[in-house]
Tab-separated table of C-alpha atoms in Angstrom:
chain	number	residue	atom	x	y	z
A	159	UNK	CA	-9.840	15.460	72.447
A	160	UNK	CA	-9.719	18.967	73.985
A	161	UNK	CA	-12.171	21.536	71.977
A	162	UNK	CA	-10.346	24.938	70.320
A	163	UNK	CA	-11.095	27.786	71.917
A	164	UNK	CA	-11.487	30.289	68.965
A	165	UNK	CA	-9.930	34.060	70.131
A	166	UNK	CA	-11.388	37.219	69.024
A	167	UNK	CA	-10.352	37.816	64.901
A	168	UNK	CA	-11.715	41.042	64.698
A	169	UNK	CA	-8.507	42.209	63.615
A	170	UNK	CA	-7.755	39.700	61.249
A	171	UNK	CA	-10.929	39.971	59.453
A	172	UNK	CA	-10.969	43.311	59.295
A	173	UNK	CA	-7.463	43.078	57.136
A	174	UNK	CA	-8.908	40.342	55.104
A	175	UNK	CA	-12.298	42.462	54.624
A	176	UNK	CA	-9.946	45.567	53.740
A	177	UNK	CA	-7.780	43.522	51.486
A	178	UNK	CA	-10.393	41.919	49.554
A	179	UNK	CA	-12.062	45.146	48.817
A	180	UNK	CA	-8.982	47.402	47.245
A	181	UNK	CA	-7.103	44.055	45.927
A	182	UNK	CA	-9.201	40.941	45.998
A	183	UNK	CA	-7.160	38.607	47.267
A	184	UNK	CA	-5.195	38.458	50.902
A	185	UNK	CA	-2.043	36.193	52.163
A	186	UNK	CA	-1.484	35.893	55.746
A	187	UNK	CA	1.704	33.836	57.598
A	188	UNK	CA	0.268	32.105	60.582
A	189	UNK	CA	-3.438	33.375	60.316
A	190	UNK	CA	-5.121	30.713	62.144
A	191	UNK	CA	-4.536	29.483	65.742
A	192	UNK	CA	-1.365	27.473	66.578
A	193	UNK	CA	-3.370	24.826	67.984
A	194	UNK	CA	-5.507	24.326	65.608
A	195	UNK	CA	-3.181	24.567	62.464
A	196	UNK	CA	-1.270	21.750	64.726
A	197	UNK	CA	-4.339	19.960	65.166
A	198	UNK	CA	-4.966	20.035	61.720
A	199	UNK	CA	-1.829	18.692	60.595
A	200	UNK	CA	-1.606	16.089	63.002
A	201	UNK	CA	-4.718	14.977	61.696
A	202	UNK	CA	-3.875	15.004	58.357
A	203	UNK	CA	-1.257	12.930	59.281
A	204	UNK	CA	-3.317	10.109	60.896
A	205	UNK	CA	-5.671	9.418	58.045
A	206	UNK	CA	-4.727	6.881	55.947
A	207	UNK	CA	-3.985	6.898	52.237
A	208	UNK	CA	-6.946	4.975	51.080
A	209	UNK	CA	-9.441	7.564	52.390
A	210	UNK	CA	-7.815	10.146	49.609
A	211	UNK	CA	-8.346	10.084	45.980
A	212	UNK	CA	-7.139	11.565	42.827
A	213	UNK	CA	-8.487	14.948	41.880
A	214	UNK	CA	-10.204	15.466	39.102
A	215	UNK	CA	-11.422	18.673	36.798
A	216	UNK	CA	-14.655	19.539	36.040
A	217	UNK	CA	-18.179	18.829	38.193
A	218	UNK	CA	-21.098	16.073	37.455
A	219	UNK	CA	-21.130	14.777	33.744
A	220	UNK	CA	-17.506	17.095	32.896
A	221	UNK	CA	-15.847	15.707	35.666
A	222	UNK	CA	-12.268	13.612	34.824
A	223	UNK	CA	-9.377	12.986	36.028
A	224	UNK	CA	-6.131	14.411	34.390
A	225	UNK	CA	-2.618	13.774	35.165
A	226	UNK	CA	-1.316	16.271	32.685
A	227	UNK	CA	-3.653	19.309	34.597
A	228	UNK	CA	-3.160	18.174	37.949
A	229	UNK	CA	-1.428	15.342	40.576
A	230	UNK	CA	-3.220	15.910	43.821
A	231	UNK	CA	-4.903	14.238	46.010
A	232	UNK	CA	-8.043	15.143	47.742
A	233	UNK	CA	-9.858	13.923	50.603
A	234	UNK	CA	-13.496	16.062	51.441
A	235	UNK	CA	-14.028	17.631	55.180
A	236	UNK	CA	-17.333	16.871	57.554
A	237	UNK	CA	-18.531	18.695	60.290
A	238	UNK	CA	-19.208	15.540	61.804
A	239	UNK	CA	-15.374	14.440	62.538
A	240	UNK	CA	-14.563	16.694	65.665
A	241	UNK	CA	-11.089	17.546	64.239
A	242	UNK	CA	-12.805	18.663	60.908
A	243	UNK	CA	-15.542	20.533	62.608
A	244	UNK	CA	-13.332	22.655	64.644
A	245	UNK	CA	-11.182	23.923	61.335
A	246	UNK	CA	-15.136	24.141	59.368
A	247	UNK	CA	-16.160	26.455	62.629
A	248	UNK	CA	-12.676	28.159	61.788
A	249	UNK	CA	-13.973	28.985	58.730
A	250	UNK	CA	-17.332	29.825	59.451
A	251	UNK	CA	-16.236	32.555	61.754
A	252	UNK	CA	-14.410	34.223	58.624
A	253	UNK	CA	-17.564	33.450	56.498
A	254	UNK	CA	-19.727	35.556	58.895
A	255	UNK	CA	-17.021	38.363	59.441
A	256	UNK	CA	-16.420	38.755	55.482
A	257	UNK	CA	-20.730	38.923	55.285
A	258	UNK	CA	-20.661	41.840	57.736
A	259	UNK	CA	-17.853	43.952	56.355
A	260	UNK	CA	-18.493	43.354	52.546
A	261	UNK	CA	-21.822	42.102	52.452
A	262	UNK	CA	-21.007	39.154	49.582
A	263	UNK	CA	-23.469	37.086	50.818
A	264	UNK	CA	-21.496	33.752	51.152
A	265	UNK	CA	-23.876	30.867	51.791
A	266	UNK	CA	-21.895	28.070	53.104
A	267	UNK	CA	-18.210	26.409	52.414
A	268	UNK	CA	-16.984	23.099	50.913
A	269	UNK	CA	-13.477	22.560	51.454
A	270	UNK	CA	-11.206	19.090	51.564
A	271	UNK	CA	-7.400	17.573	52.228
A	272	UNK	CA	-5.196	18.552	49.488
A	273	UNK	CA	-1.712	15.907	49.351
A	274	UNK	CA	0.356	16.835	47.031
A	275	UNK	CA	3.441	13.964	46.212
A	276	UNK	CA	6.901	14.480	45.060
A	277	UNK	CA	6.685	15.923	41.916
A	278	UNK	CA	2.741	16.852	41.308
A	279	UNK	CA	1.624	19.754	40.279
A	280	UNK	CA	-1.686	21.756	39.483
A	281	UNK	CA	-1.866	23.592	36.097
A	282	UNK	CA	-3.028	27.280	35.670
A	283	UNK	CA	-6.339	27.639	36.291
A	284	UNK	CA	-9.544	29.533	37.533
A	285	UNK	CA	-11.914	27.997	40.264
A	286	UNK	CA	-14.783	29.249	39.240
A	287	UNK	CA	-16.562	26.366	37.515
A	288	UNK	CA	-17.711	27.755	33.592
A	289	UNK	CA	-21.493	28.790	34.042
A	290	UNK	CA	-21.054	28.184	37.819
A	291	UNK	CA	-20.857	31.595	39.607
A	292	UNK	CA	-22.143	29.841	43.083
A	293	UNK	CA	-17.933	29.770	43.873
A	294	UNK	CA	-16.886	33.456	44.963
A	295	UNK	CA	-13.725	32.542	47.497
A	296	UNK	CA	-11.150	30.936	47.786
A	297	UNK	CA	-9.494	29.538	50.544
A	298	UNK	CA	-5.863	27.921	50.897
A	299	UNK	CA	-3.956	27.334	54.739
A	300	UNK	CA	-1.032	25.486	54.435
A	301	UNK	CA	0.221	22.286	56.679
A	302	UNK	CA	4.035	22.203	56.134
A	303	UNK	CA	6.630	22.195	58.742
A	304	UNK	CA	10.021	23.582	57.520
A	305	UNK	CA	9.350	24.090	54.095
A	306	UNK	CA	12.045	25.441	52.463
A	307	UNK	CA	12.373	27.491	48.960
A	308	UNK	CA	13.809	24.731	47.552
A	309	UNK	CA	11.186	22.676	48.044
A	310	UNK	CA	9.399	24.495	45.596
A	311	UNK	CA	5.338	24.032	45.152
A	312	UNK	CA	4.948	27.496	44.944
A	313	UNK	CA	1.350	28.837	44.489
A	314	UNK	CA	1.485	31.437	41.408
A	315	UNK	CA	-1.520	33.963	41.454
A	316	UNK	CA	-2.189	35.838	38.116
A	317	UNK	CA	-3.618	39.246	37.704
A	318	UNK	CA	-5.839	37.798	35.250
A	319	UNK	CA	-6.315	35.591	32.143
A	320	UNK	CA	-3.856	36.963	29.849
A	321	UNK	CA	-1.193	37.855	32.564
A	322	UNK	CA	2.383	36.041	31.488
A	323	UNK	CA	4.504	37.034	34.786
A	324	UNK	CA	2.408	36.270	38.350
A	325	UNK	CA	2.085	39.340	40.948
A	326	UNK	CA	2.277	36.962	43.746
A	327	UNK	CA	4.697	34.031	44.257
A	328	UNK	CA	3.466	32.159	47.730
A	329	UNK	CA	5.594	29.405	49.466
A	330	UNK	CA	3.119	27.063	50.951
A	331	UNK	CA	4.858	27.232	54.878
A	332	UNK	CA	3.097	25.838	57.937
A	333	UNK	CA	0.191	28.040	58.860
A	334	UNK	CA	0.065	30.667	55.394
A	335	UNK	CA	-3.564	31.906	54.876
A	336	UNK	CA	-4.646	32.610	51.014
A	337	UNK	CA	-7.822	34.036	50.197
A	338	UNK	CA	-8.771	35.192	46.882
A	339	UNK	CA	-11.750	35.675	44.199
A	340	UNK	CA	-12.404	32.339	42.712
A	341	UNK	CA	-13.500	33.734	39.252
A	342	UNK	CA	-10.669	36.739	39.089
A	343	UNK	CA	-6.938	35.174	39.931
A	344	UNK	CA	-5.698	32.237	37.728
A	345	UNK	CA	-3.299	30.622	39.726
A	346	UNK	CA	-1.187	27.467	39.465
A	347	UNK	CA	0.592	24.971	42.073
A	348	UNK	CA	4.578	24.308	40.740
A	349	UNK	CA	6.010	20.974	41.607
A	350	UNK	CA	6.280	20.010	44.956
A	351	UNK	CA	10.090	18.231	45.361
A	352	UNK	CA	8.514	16.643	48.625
A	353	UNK	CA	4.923	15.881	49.921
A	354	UNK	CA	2.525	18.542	50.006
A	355	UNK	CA	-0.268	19.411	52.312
A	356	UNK	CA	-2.761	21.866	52.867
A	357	UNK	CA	-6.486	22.849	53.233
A	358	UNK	CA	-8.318	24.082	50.288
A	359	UNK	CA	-11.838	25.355	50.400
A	360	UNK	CA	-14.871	27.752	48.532
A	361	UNK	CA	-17.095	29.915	49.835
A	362	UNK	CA	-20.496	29.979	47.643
A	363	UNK	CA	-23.257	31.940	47.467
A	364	UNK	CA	-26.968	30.629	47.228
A	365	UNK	CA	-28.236	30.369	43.123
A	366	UNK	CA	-31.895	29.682	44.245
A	367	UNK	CA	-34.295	29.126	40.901
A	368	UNK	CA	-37.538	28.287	41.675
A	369	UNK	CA	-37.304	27.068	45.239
A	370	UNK	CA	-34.455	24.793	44.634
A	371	UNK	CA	-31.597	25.615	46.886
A	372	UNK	CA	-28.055	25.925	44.742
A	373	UNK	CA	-25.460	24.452	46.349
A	374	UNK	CA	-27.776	22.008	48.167
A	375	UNK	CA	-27.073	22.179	52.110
């Protein structure tokens, strides 16, 4: 398997960057290389079923699954597939960029396989865990040739909490960038009318209390 050459982003992260800091949240068609958003699908397509599971809401002892919240499911990246790797060093590129414009301070990224079947969904919600601030960004790219409107799966991003109507309505096409405050946008996922895919990640910063290392590396 040929390795992705990454180009130069500087652009790109400089419109994230400048994005993020008047509106806090960013949606760009297309953001990442073709060849590795095709990569990435491709690969998405290869693994089988049984290495995904059903999401669930909530971390450690809160964690449970709920059909009636949310129908995905979700299947964790490693930097030690190649195929994974090269999207992780994707991402760590923006990580480092973001650092040096804004100066958040993001500490590493978790991100996994989202598949989405006919019909699921994923309820309004925030990502920022209650009591957990170590989740700051959100990341969403998309893996869906020809999606069409009618389709639906729509990702609905709130201006906050008690917002009724969304300010932004995304269609989840082949190659769409999303990144967004974890702990400011609500957002929901409308039912998909076919399969689903996409990337979904968090970048965290570092909690340290008294030499432990929060999220553990």
């Amino acid at each position: 398997m040929n390795a992705i050459v990454l180009p130069d982003n500087t652009l790109l992260l400089d419109r994230i960057a400048d994005d993020l800091a008047t509106t806090g949240y960013c949606i760009y068609p297309q953001a990442l290389p073709h060849s590795l958003t095709d990569r990435m699908y491709q690969y998405m397509q290869d693994l089988e079923q049984e290495e995904f599971r059903r999401a669930g809401i909530g971390r450690d002892q809160e964690h449970q699954l709920n059909r009636q919240v949310r129908g995905d499911q979700i299947r964790w990246l490693s930097a030690s597939r190649p195929e994974e790797s090269a999207y992780l060093a994707w991402m760590e590129e923006l990580r480092i960029g973001i650092n040096r414009r804004l100066m958040m301070g993001l500490f590493d990224y978790e991100c996994h396989f989202s598949r989405y079947p006919q019909g699921a969904f994923y309820r309004r919600h925030l990502d920022a865990f209650q009591g957990r601030t170590n989740r700051v960004l959100s990341t969403v790219c998309y893996l869906n040739p020809d999606w069409q409107p009618g389709n639906g799966g729509e990702l609905l991003i709130y201006a906050d909490e008690q917002a009724q109507a969304p300010i932004e309505r995304v269609q989840p096409c082949y190659g769409t960038l999303v990144v967004f405050l974890s702990d400011r946008f609500p957002h929901e996922v409308l039912p998909a009318q076919r399969e689903r895919l996409s990337l979904t990640g968090w970048y965290r910063v570092n909690n340290s209390l008294g030499g432990i290392v929060d999220p553990p590396r």
